[in-house]
Short mmCIF file of C-alpha atoms in Angstrom, two decimals:
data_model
loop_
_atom_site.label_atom_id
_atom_site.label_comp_id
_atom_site.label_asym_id
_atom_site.label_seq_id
_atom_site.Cartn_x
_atom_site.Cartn_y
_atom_site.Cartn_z
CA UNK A 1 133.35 42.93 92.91
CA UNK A 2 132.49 43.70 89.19
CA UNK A 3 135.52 44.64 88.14
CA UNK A 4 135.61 46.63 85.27
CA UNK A 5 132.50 47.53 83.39
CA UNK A 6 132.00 48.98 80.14
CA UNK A 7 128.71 50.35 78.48
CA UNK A 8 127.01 49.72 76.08
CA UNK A 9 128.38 46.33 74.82
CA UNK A 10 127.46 47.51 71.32
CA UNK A 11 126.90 50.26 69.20
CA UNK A 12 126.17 51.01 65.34
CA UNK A 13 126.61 54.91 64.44
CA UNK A 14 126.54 56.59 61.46
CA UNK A 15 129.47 58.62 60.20
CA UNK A 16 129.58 61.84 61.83
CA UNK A 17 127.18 60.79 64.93
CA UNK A 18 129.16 61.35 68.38
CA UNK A 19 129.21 59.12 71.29
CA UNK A 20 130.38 58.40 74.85
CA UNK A 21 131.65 55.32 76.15
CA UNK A 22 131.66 54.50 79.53
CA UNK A 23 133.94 52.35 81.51
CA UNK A 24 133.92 51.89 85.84
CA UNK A 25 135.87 50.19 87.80
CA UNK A 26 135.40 49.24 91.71
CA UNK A 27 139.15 47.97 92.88
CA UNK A 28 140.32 51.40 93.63
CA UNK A 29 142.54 51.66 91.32
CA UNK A 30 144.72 55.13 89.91
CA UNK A 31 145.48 54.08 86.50
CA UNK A 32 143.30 53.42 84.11
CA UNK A 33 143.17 53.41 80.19
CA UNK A 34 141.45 53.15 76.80
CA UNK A 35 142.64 50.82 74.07
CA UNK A 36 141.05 49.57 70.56
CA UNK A 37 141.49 46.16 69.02
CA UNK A 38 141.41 45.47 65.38
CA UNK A 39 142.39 42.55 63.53
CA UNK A 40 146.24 41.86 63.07
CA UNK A 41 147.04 44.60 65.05
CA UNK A 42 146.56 43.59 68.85
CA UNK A 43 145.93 46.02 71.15
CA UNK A 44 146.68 49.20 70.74
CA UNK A 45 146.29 52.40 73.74
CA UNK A 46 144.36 55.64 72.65
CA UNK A 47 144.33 57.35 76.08
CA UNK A 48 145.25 56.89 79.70
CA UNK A 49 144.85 58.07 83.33
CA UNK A 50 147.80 58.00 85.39
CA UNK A 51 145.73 58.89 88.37
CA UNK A 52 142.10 60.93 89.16
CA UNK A 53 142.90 64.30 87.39
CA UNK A 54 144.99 63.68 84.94
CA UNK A 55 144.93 61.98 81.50
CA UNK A 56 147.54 61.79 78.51
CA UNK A 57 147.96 60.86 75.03
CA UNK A 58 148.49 57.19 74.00
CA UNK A 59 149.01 55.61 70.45
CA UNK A 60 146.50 56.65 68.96
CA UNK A 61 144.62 59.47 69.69
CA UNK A 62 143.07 61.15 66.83
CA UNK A 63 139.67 61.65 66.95
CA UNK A 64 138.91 60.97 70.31
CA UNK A 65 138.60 62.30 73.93
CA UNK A 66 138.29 61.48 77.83
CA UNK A 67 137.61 62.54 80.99
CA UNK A 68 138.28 61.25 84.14
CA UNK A 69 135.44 61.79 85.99
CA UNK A 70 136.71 60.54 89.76
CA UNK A 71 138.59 57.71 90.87
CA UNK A 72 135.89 55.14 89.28
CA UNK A 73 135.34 56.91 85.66
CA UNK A 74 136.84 57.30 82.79
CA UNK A 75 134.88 58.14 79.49
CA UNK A 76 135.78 58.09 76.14
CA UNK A 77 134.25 60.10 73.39
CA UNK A 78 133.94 60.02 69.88
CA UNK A 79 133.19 63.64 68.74
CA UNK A 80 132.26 62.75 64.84
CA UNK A 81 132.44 59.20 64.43
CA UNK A 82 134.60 57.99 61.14
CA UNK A 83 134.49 54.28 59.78
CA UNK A 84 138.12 54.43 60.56
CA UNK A 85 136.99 54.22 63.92
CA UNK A 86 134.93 50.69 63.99
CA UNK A 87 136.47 48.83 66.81
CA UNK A 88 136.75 46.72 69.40
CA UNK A 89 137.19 48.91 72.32
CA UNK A 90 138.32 48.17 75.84
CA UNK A 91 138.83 50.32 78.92
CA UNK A 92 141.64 48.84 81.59
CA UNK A 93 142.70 49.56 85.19
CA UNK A 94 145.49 48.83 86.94
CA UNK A 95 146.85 50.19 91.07
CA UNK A 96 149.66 52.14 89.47
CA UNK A 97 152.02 53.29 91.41
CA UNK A 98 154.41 50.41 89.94
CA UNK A 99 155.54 49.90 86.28
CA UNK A 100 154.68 46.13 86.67
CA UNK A 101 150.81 45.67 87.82
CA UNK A 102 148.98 44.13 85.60
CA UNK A 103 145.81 45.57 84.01
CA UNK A 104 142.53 44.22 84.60
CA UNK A 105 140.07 44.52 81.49
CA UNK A 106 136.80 45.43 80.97
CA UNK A 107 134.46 42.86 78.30
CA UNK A 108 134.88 45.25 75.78
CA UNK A 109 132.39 47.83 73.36
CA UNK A 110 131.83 46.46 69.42
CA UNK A 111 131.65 49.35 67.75
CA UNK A 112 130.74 49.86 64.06
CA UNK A 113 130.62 53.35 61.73
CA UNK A 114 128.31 53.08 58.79
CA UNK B 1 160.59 52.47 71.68
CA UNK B 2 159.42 49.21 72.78
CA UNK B 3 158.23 46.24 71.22
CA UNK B 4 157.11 42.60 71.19
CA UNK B 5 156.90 40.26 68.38
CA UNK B 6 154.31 37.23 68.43
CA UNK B 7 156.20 35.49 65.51
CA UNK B 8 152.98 32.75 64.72
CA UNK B 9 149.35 33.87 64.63
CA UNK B 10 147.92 30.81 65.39
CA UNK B 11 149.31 27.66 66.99
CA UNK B 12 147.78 24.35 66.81
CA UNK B 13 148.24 21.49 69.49
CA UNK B 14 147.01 17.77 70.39
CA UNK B 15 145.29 17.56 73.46
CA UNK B 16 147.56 16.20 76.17
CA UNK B 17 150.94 17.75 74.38
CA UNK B 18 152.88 20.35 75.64
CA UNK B 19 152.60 24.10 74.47
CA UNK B 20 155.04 26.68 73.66
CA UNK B 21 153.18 30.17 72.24
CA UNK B 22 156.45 32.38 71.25
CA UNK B 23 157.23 36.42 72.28
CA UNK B 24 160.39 38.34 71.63
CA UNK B 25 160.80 41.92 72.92
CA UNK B 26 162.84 45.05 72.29
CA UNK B 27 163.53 47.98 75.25
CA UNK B 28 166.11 50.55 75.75
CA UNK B 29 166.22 48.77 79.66
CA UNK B 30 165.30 45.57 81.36
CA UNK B 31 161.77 44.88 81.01
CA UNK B 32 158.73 43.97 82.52
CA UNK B 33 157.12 41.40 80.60
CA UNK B 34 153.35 40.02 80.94
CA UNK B 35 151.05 37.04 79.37
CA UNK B 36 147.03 37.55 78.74
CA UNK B 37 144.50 35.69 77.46
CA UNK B 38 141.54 36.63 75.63
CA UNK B 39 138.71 34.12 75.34
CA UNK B 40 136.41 34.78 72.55
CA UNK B 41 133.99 38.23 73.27
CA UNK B 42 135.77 38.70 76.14
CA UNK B 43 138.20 41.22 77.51
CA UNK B 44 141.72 40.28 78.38
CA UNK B 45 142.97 38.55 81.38
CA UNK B 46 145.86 38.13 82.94
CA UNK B 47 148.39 34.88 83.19
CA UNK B 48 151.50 36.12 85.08
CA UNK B 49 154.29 38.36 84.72
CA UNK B 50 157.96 38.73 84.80
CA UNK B 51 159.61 41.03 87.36
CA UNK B 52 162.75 40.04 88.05
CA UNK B 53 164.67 37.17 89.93
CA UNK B 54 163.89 33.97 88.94
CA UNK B 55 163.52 33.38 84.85
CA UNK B 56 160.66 30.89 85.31
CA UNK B 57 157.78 32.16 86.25
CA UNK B 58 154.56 30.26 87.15
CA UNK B 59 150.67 31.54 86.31
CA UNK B 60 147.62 30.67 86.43
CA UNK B 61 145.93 27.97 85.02
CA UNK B 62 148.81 25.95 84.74
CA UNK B 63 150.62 28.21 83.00
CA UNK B 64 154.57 29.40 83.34
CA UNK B 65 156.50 31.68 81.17
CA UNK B 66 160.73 31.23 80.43
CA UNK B 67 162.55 34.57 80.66
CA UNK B 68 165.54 34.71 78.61
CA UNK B 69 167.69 38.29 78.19
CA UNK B 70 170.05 37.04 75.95
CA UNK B 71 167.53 35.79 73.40
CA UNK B 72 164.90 38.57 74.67
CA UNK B 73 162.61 36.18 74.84
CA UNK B 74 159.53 35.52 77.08
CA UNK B 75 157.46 32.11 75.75
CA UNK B 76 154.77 30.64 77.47
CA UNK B 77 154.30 27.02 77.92
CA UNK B 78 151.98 24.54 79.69
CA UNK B 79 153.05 20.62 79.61
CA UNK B 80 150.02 19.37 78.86
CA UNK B 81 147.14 21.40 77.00
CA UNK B 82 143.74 21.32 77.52
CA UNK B 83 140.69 22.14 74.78
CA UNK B 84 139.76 24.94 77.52
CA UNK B 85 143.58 26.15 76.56
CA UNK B 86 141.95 27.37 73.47
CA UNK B 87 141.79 31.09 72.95
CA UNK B 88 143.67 34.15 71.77
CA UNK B 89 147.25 35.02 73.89
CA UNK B 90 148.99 38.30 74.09
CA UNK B 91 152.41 38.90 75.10
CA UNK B 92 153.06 42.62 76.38
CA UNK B 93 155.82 44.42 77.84
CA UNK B 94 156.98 47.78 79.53
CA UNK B 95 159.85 49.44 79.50
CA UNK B 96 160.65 49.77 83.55
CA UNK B 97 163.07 52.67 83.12
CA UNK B 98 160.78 54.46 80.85
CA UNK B 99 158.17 57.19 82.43
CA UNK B 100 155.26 57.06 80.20
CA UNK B 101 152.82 54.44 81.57
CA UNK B 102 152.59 52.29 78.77
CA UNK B 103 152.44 48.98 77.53
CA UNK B 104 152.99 47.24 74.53
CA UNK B 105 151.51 44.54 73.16
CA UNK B 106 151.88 42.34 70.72
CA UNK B 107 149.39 41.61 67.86
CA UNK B 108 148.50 37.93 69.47
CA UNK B 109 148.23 33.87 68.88
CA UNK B 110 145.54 32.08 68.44
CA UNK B 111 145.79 28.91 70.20
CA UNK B 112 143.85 25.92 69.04
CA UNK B 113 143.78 22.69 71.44
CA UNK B 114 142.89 19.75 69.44
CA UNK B 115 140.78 17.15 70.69
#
């Protein structure tokens, strides 16, 4: 099993330039989620997915979007990339279902805005 | 609203000693309460969690985590550290009675195992 993957590892953009980042998972799991990392601040959640077809609102969700593609997908995309926005960024899944399963993590997208 | 406080951003230890990395929560109910670890350029991974039952809980890697409600408190300790101990830990926690699927973590200590 691979777990979760995330693409691309890393990406420069330029301020205003949009992207897409991709994140699969093969355990079969309903939840899954999108979180950013910065310095100080730990980890913080931008969007989730409860389960295929649905997504909601986390933390911090300005400036950003996802879709849920199927079970296996969930995308997140950066419409007009602000420096604000240079991150760490990791996508998550977990069986859901129950409050306390643990989230498995993906190794993570270094992104920077020029 | 929930939250969880990692009181010291980095803590530094012999090789050999004991470790205690520190985590205090807040939630409007009893919590669930959970231990990663994120070794450097990698994503997180998990150590164990607290359910319920028995306030010790055991994870991997030699790892175990004290549960206390009255001090809201969920540190994680390891008798005897090892340099391959060294990375960055995150306490998180959830909010069982809540119904937003959300977790909380905290903002992390960095662990440094001295040789």
């Amino acid at each position: 099993n691979a777990g979760v993957t995330q693409t691309p590892k890393f990406q420069v953009l330029k301020t205003g330039q949009s992207m897409t980042l991709q994140c699969a998972q093969d355990m079969n799991h309903n939840s899954m989620y999108w979180y950013r990392q910065d310095p100080g601040m730990g980890l913080r959640l931008i969007y989730y997915s409860a389960s295929e077809g649905t997504t909601d609102k986390g933390e911090v969700p300005n400036g950003y979007n996802v879709s849920r593609l199927n079970k296996r997908e969930f995308s997140l995309r950066l419409e007009s990339a602000a420096p604000s926005q240079t991150s760490v960024y990791f996508c998550a899944s977990s069986e859901g279902g129950a409050y306390y399963n643990e989230q498995f993590f993906g190794p993570g997208t270094r992104l920077t805005v020029l | 609203a929930q939250s969880v406080a990692q009181p010291e951003d980095q803590v530094n230890v012999a090789e050999g000693n004991p470790l205690t990395v520190k985590c205090t929560y807040s939630v409007s109910g009893n919590p669930y309460l959970f231990w990663y670890v994120q070794y450097p350029n990698r994503g997180l991974q998990f150590l164990l969690k607290y359910i319920t039952g028995d306030n010790l809980v055991k994870g991997s890697y030699g790892f175990e985590a004290e549960f206390n409600k009255s001090q809201t408190s969920f540190h994680l300790k390891k008798p005897s550290a090892l340099v391959s101990d060294s990375a960055l830990y995150f306490c998180a926690v959830r909010d069982r009675t809540g119904g937003y699927q959300k977790v909380t973590f905290g903002t992390g200590t960095k662990l440094q195992v001295i040789p």
